[in-house]
Tab-separated table of C-alpha atoms and ligand atoms in Angstrom:
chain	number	residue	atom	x	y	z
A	1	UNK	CA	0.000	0.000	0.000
A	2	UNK	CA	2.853	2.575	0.916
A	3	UNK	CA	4.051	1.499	-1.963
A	4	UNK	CA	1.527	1.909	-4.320
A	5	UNK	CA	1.575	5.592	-2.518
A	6	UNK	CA	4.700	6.112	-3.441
A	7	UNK	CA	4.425	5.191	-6.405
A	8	UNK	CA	1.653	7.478	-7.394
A	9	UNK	CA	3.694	10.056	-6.000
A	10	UNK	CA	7.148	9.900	-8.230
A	11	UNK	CA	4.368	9.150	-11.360
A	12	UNK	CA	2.631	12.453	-10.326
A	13	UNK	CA	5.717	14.423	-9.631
A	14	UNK	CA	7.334	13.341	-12.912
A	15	UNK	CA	4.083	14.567	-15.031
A	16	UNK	CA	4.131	17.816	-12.906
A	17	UNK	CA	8.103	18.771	-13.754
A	18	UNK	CA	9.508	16.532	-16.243
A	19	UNK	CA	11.017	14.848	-12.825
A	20	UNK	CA	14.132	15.591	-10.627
A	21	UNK	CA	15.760	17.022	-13.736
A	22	UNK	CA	13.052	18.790	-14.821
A	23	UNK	CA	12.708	22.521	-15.819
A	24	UNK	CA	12.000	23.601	-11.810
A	25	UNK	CA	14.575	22.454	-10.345
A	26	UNK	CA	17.088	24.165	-12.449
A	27	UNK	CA	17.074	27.378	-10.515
A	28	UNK	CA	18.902	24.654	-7.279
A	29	UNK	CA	21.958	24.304	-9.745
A	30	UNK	CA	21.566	27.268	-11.911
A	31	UNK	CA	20.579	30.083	-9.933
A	32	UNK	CA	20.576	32.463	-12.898
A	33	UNK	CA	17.745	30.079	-13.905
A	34	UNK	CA	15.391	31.647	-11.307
A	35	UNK	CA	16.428	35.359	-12.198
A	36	UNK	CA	14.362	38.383	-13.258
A	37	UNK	CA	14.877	38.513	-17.221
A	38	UNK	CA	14.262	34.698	-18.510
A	39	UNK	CA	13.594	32.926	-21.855
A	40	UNK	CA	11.403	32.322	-23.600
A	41	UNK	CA	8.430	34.996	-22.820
A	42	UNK	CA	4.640	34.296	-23.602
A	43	UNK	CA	4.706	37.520	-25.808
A	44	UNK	CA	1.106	39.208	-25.798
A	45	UNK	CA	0.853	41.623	-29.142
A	46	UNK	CA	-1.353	44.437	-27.097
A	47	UNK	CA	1.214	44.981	-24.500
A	48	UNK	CA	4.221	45.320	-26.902
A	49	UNK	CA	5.936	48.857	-27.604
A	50	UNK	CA	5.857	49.947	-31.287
A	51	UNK	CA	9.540	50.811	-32.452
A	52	UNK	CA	9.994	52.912	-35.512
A	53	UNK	CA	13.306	53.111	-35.106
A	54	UNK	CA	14.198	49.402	-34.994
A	55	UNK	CA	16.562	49.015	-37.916
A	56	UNK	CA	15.403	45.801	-40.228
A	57	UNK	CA	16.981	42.788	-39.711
A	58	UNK	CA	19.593	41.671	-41.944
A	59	UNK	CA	21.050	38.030	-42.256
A	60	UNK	CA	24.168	37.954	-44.387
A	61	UNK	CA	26.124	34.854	-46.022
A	62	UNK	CA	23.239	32.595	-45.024
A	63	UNK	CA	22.502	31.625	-48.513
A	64	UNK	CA	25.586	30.293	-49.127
A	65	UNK	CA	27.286	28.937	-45.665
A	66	UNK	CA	30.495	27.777	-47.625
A	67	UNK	CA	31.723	24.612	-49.573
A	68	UNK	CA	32.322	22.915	-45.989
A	69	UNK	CA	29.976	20.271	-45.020
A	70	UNK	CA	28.593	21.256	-41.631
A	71	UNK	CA	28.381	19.202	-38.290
A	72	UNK	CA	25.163	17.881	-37.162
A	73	UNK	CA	25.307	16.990	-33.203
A	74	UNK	CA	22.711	15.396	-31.276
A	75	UNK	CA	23.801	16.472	-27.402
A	76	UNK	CA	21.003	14.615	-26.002
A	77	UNK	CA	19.187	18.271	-25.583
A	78	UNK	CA	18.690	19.417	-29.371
A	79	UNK	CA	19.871	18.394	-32.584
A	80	UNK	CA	22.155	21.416	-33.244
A	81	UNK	CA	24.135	22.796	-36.576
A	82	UNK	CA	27.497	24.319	-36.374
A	83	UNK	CA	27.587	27.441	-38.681
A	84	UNK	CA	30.681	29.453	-40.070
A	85	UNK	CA	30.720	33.122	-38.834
A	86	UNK	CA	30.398	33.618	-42.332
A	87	UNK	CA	26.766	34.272	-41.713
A	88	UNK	CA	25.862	37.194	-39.312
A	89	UNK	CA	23.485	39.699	-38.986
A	90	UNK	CA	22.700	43.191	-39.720
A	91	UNK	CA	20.075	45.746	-37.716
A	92	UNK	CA	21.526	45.567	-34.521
A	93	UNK	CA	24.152	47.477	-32.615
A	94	UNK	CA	27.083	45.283	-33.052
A	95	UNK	CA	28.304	42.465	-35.838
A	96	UNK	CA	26.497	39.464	-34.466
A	97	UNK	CA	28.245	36.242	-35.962
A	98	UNK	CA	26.791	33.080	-36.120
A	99	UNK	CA	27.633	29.779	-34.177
A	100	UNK	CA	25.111	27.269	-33.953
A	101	UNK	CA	21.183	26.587	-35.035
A	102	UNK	CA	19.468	24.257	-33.137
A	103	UNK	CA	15.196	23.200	-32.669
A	104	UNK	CA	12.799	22.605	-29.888
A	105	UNK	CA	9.493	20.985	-30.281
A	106	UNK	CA	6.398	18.233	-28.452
A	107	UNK	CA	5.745	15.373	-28.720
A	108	UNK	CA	3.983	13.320	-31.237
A	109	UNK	CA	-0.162	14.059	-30.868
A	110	UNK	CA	0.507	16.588	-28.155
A	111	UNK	CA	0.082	20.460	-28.714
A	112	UNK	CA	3.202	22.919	-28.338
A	113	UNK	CA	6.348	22.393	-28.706
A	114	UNK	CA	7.913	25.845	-29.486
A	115	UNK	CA	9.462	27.815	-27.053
A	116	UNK	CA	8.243	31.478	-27.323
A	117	UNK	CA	4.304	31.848	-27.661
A	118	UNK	CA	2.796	34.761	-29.188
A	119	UNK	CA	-0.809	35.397	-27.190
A	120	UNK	CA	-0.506	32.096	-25.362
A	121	UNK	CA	-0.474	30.125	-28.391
A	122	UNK	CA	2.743	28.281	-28.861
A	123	UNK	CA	3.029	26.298	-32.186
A	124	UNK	CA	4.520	22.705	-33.021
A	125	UNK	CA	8.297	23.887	-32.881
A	126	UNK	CA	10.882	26.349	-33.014
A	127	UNK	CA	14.405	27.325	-34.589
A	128	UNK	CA	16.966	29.027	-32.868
A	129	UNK	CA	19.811	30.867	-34.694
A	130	UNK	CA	22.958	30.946	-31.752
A	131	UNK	CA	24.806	34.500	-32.676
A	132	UNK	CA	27.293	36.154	-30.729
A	133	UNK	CA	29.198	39.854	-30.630
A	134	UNK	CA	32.231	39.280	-32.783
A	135	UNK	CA	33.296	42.833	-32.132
A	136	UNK	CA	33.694	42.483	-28.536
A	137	UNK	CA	34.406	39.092	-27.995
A	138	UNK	CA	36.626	36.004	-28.891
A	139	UNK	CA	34.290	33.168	-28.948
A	140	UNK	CA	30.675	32.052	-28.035
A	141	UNK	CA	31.267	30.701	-24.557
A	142	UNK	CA	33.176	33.749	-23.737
A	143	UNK	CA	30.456	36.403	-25.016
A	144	UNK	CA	27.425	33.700	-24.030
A	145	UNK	CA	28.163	35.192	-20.084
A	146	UNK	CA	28.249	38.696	-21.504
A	147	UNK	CA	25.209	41.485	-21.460
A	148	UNK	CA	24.108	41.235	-24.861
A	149	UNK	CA	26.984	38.848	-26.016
A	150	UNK	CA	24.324	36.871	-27.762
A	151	UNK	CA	21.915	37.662	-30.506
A	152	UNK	CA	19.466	34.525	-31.004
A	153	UNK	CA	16.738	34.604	-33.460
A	154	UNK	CA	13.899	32.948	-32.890
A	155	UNK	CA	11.600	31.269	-35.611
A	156	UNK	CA	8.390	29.817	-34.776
A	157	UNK	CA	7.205	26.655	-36.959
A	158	UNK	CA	3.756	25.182	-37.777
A	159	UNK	CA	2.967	22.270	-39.790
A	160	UNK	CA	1.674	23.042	-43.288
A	161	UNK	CA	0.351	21.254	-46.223
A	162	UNK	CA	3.830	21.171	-47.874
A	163	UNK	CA	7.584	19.624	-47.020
A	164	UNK	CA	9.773	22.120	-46.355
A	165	UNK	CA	12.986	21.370	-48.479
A	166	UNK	CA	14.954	23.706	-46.625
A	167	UNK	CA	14.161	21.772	-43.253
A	168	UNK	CA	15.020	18.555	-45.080
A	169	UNK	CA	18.290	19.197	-45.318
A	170	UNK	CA	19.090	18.991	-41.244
A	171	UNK	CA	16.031	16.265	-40.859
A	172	UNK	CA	16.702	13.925	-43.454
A	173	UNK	CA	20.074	12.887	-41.384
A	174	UNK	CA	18.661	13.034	-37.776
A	175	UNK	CA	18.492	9.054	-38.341
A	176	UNK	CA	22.323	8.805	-38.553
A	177	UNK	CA	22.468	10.515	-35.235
A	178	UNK	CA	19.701	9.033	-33.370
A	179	UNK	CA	21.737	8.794	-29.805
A	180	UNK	CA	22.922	11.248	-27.525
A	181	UNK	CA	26.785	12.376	-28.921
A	182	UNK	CA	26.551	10.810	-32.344
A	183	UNK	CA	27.597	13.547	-34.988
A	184	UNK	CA	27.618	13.228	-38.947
A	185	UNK	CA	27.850	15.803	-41.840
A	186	UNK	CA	25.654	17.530	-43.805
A	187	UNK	CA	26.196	19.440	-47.518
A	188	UNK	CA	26.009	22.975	-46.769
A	189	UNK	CA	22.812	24.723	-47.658
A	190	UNK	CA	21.113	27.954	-47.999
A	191	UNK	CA	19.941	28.482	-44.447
A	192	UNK	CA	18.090	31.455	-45.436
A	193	UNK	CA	15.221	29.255	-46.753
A	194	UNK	CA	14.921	27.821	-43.127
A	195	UNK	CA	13.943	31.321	-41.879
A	196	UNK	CA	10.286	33.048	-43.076
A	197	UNK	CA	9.723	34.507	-46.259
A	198	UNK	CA	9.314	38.150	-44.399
A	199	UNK	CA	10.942	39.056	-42.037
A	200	UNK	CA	9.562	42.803	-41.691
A	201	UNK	CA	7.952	41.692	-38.793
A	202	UNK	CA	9.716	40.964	-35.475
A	203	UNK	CA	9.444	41.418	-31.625
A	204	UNK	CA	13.027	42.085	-29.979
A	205	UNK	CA	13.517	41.991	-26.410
A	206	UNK	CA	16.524	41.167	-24.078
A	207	UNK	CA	16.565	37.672	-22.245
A	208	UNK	CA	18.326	34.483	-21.685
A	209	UNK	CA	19.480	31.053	-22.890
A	210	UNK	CA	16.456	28.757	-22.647
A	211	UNK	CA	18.449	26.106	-21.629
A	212	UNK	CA	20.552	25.776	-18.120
A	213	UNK	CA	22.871	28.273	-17.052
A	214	UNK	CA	20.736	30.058	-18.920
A	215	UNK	CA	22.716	33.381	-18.735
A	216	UNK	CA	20.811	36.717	-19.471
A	217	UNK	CA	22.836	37.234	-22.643
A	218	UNK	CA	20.530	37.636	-25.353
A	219	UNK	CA	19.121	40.241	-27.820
A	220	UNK	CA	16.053	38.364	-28.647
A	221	UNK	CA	14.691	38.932	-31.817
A	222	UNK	CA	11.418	36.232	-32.204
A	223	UNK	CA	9.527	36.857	-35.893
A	224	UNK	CA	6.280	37.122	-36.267
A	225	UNK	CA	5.673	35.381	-39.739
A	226	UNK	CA	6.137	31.293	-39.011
A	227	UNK	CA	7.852	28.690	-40.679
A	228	UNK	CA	6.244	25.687	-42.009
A	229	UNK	CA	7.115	22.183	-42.244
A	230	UNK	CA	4.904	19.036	-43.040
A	231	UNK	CA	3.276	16.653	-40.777
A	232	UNK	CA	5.707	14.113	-41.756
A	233	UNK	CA	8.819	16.362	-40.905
A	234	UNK	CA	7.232	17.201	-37.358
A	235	UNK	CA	7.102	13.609	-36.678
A	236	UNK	CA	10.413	12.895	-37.981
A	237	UNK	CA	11.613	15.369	-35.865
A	238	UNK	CA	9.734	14.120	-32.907
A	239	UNK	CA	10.400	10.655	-33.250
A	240	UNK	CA	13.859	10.221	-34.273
A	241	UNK	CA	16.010	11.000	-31.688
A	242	UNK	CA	16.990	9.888	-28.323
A	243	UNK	CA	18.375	11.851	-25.734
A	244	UNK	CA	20.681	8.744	-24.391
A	245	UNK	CA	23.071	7.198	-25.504
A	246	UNK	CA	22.616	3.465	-25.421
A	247	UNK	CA	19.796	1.352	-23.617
A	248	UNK	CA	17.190	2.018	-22.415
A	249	UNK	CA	16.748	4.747	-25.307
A	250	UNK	CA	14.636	7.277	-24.403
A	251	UNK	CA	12.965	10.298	-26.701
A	252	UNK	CA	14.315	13.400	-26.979
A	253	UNK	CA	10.740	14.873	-26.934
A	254	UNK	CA	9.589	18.230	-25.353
A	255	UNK	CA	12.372	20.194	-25.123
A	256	UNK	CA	10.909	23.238	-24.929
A	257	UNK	CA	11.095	25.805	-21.845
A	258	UNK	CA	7.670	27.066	-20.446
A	259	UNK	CA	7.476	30.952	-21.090
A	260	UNK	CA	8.871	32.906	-18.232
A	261	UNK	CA	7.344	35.940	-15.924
A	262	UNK	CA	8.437	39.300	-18.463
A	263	UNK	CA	8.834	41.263	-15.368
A	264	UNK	CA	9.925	44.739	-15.591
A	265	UNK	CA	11.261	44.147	-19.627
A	266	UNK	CA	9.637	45.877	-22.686
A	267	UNK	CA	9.048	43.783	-25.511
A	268	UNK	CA	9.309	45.899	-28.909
A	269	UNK	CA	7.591	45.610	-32.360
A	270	UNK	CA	9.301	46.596	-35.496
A	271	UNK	CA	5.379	46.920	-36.699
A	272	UNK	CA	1.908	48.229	-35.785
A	273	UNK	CA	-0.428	45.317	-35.192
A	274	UNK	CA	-3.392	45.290	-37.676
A	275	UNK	CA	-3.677	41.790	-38.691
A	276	UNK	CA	-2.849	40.079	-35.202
A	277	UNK	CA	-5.633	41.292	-32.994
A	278	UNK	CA	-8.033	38.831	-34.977
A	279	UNK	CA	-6.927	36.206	-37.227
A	280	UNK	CA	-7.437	35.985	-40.504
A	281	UNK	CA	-10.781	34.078	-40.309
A	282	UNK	CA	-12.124	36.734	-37.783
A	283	UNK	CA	-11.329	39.018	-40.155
A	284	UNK	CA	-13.079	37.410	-43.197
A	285	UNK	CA	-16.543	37.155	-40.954
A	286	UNK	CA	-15.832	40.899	-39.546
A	287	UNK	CA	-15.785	42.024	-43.433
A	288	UNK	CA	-18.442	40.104	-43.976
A	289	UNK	CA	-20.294	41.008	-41.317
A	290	UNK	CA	-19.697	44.718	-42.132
A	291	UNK	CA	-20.213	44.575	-45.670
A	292	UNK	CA	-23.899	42.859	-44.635
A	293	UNK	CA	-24.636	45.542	-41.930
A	294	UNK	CA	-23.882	48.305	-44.590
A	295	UNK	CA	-26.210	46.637	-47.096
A	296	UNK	CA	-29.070	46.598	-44.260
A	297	UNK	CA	-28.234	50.091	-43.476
A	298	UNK	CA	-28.625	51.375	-46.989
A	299	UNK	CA	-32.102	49.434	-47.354
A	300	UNK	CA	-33.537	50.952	-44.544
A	301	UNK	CA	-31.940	54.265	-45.849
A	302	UNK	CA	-33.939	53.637	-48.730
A	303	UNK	CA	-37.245	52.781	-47.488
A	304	UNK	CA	-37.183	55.001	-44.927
A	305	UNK	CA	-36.257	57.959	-47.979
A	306	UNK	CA	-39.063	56.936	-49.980
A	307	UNK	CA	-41.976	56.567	-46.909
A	308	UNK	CA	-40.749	60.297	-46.090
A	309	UNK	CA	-40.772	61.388	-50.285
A	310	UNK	CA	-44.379	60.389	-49.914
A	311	UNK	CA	-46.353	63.142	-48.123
A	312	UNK	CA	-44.723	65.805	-50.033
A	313	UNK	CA	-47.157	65.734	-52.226
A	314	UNK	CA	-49.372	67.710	-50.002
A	315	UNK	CA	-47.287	70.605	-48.895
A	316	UNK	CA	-49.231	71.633	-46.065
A	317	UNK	CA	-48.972	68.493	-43.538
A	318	UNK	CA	-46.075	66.855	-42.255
A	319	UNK	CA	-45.079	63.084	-42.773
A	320	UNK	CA	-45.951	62.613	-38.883
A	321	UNK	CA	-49.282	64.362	-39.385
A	322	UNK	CA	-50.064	62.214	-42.025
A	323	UNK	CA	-49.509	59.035	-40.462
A	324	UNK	CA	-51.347	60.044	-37.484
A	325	UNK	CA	-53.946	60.944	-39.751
A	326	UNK	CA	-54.646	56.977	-40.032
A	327	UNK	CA	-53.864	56.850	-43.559
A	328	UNK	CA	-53.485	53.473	-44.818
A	329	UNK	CA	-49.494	52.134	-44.488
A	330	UNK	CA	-49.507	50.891	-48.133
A	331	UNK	CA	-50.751	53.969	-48.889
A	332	UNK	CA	-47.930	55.747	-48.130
A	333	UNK	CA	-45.353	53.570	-48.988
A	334	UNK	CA	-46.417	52.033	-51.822
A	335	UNK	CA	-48.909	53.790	-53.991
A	336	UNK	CA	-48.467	57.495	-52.908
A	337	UNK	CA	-50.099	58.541	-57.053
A	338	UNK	CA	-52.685	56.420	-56.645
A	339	UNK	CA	-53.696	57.982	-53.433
A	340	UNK	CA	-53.402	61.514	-53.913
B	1	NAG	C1	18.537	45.674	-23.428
B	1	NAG	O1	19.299	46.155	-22.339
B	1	NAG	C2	20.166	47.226	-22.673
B	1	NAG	C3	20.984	47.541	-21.441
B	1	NAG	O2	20.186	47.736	-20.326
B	1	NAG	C4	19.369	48.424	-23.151
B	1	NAG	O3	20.218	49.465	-23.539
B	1	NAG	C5	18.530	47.982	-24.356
B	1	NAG	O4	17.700	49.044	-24.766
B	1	NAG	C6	17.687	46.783	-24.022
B	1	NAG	N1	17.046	46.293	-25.218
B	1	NAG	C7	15.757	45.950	-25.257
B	1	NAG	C8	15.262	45.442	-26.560
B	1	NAG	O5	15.029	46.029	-24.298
């Protein structure tokens, strides 16, 4: 019976937290874990401060990331992509150069899976670009301690009709590196096409690694257009990898960091929000619905016109008059000649 208790308990506690290892305990070995200015953020669109003076952002060298193949690392945590600082990034203060991509997502026929959410609604994964200040520092672990060593972008993905070649090229090898350390190679490619089509559109806010020691060293900038990828590629991606390495293999499944308390920070828009205070079905019904009230109001514009035209005829009473005359109501709406 204690047993059974006891049981029940380490079952219940490992559903509540992910276990001992879990996501709350990290603050007990990572105390910046528990600080003030966390990632990711649960980023709500009417609290966020238009920026007109947030320069656009610029990623250069991604579409060509050298003749090099590139390394392709499962650390039990992520599959992660080593990139040349080749590519880095334009529209912020410093030269940001890049170091690393890596993903988060669910679980297979669970919801979430991305890291950020945009008005509570997280989507089925997320790619993050790892770049760090070149200018004032020597390497990534040196700058990743460093106020705003690190400039991460953040790319939210949802599953579409369509495979995403782009993707394909980092999850068509994931089964060469199923276990936790394996590493293989992959033919560079443009990583531009892994990123949205626009990228007008951004939030940028200052916040930390998502992952333990989770330093507050990062220029967030999280876009606000999403990347697709297929049903098939989400599953791949969930069901591929393991985050041990030998028996008993377990998934590497949920990932992802629960959004953090924003505290005192300001999250910034590089846009006005139109379109994301209703989605785009709540827009089609709100034209709609317009476009049918308008068409009501004219009608009764109309009728209402023509029952007032009426009692013109006789220039001596008012429309009132004449209706509380008790003349007929087809009368005056209808066949005002044949009444006269
Ligand atoms: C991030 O913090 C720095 C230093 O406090 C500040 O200058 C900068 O404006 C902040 N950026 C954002 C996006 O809040």
């Amino acid at each position: 019976m204690l047993i059974f208790a006891l049981l029940l308990e380490v079952i219940w506690l490992l559903a509540a937290d992910g276990g001992p290892h879990g996501q709350d305990h990290w603050p007990a070995s990572y105390p910046e874990c528990g600080s003030n200015a966390q990632s990711p953020i649960d980023i709500q669109t009417d609290s966020v401060t238009f920026d007109p003076e947030l320069p656009a952002l610029q990623p250069y060298g991604y579409e060509q990331p050298g003749t090099e193949p590139l390394d392709l690392h499962n650390n039990g945590h992520t599959v992660q992509l080593a990139l040349p600082p080749t590519l880095y990034l334009g529209g912020l203060p410093q030269k940001y150069v890049a170091a690393q991509l890596h993903l988060h997502w669910g679980q297979k026929g669970f919801p979430g899976g991305s890291e950020h959410q945009i008005n509570s609604e997280a989507t089925a994964a997320e790619l993050h670009i790892v770049h760090y200040d070149s200018d004032s520092y020597d390497s990534l672990s040196e700058a990743a301690q460093m106020p705003q060593g690190l400039a991460v972008l953040g790319i939210l993905i949802e599953v579409g009709e369509t495979k995403n070649a782009a993707y394909d090229h980092i999850l068509s090898h994931l089964h060469k590196i199923r276990h936790k350390d394996q590493k293989t190679s992959v033919p560079p490619f443009s990583v531009r096409e892994l990123l949205p089509p626009q990228l007008g559109q951004f939030f940028r806010y200052n916040g930390s690694l998502t992952t333990p020691p989770c330093y507050q060293s990062v220029v967030w900038t999280v876009f606000h257009r999403r990347a697709q990828i297929s049903m098939e590629q989400l599953e791949q991606l969930q069901e591929t990898l393991f985050s041990t390495e030998e028996e008993p293999s377990q998934l590497l499944v949920q990932n992802y960091r629960a959004p953090q308390p924003l505290n005192q920070r300001t999250v910034y828009a590089s846009f006005i929000q139109v379109g994301s205070l209703y989605t785009t079905g709540e827009m089609v019904s709100l034209g709609v619905g317009i476009l049918f009230g308008c068409l009501c109001l004219l009608l009764a514009v109309y009728f209402i016109a023509r029952k007032i035209r009426t009692p013109v005829t006789s220039m001596n009473h008012s429309p009132f008059q004449e209706e509380e005359a008790g003349e007929p109501e087809e009368c005056g709406l209808y066949f005002s000649t044949s009444c006269r």
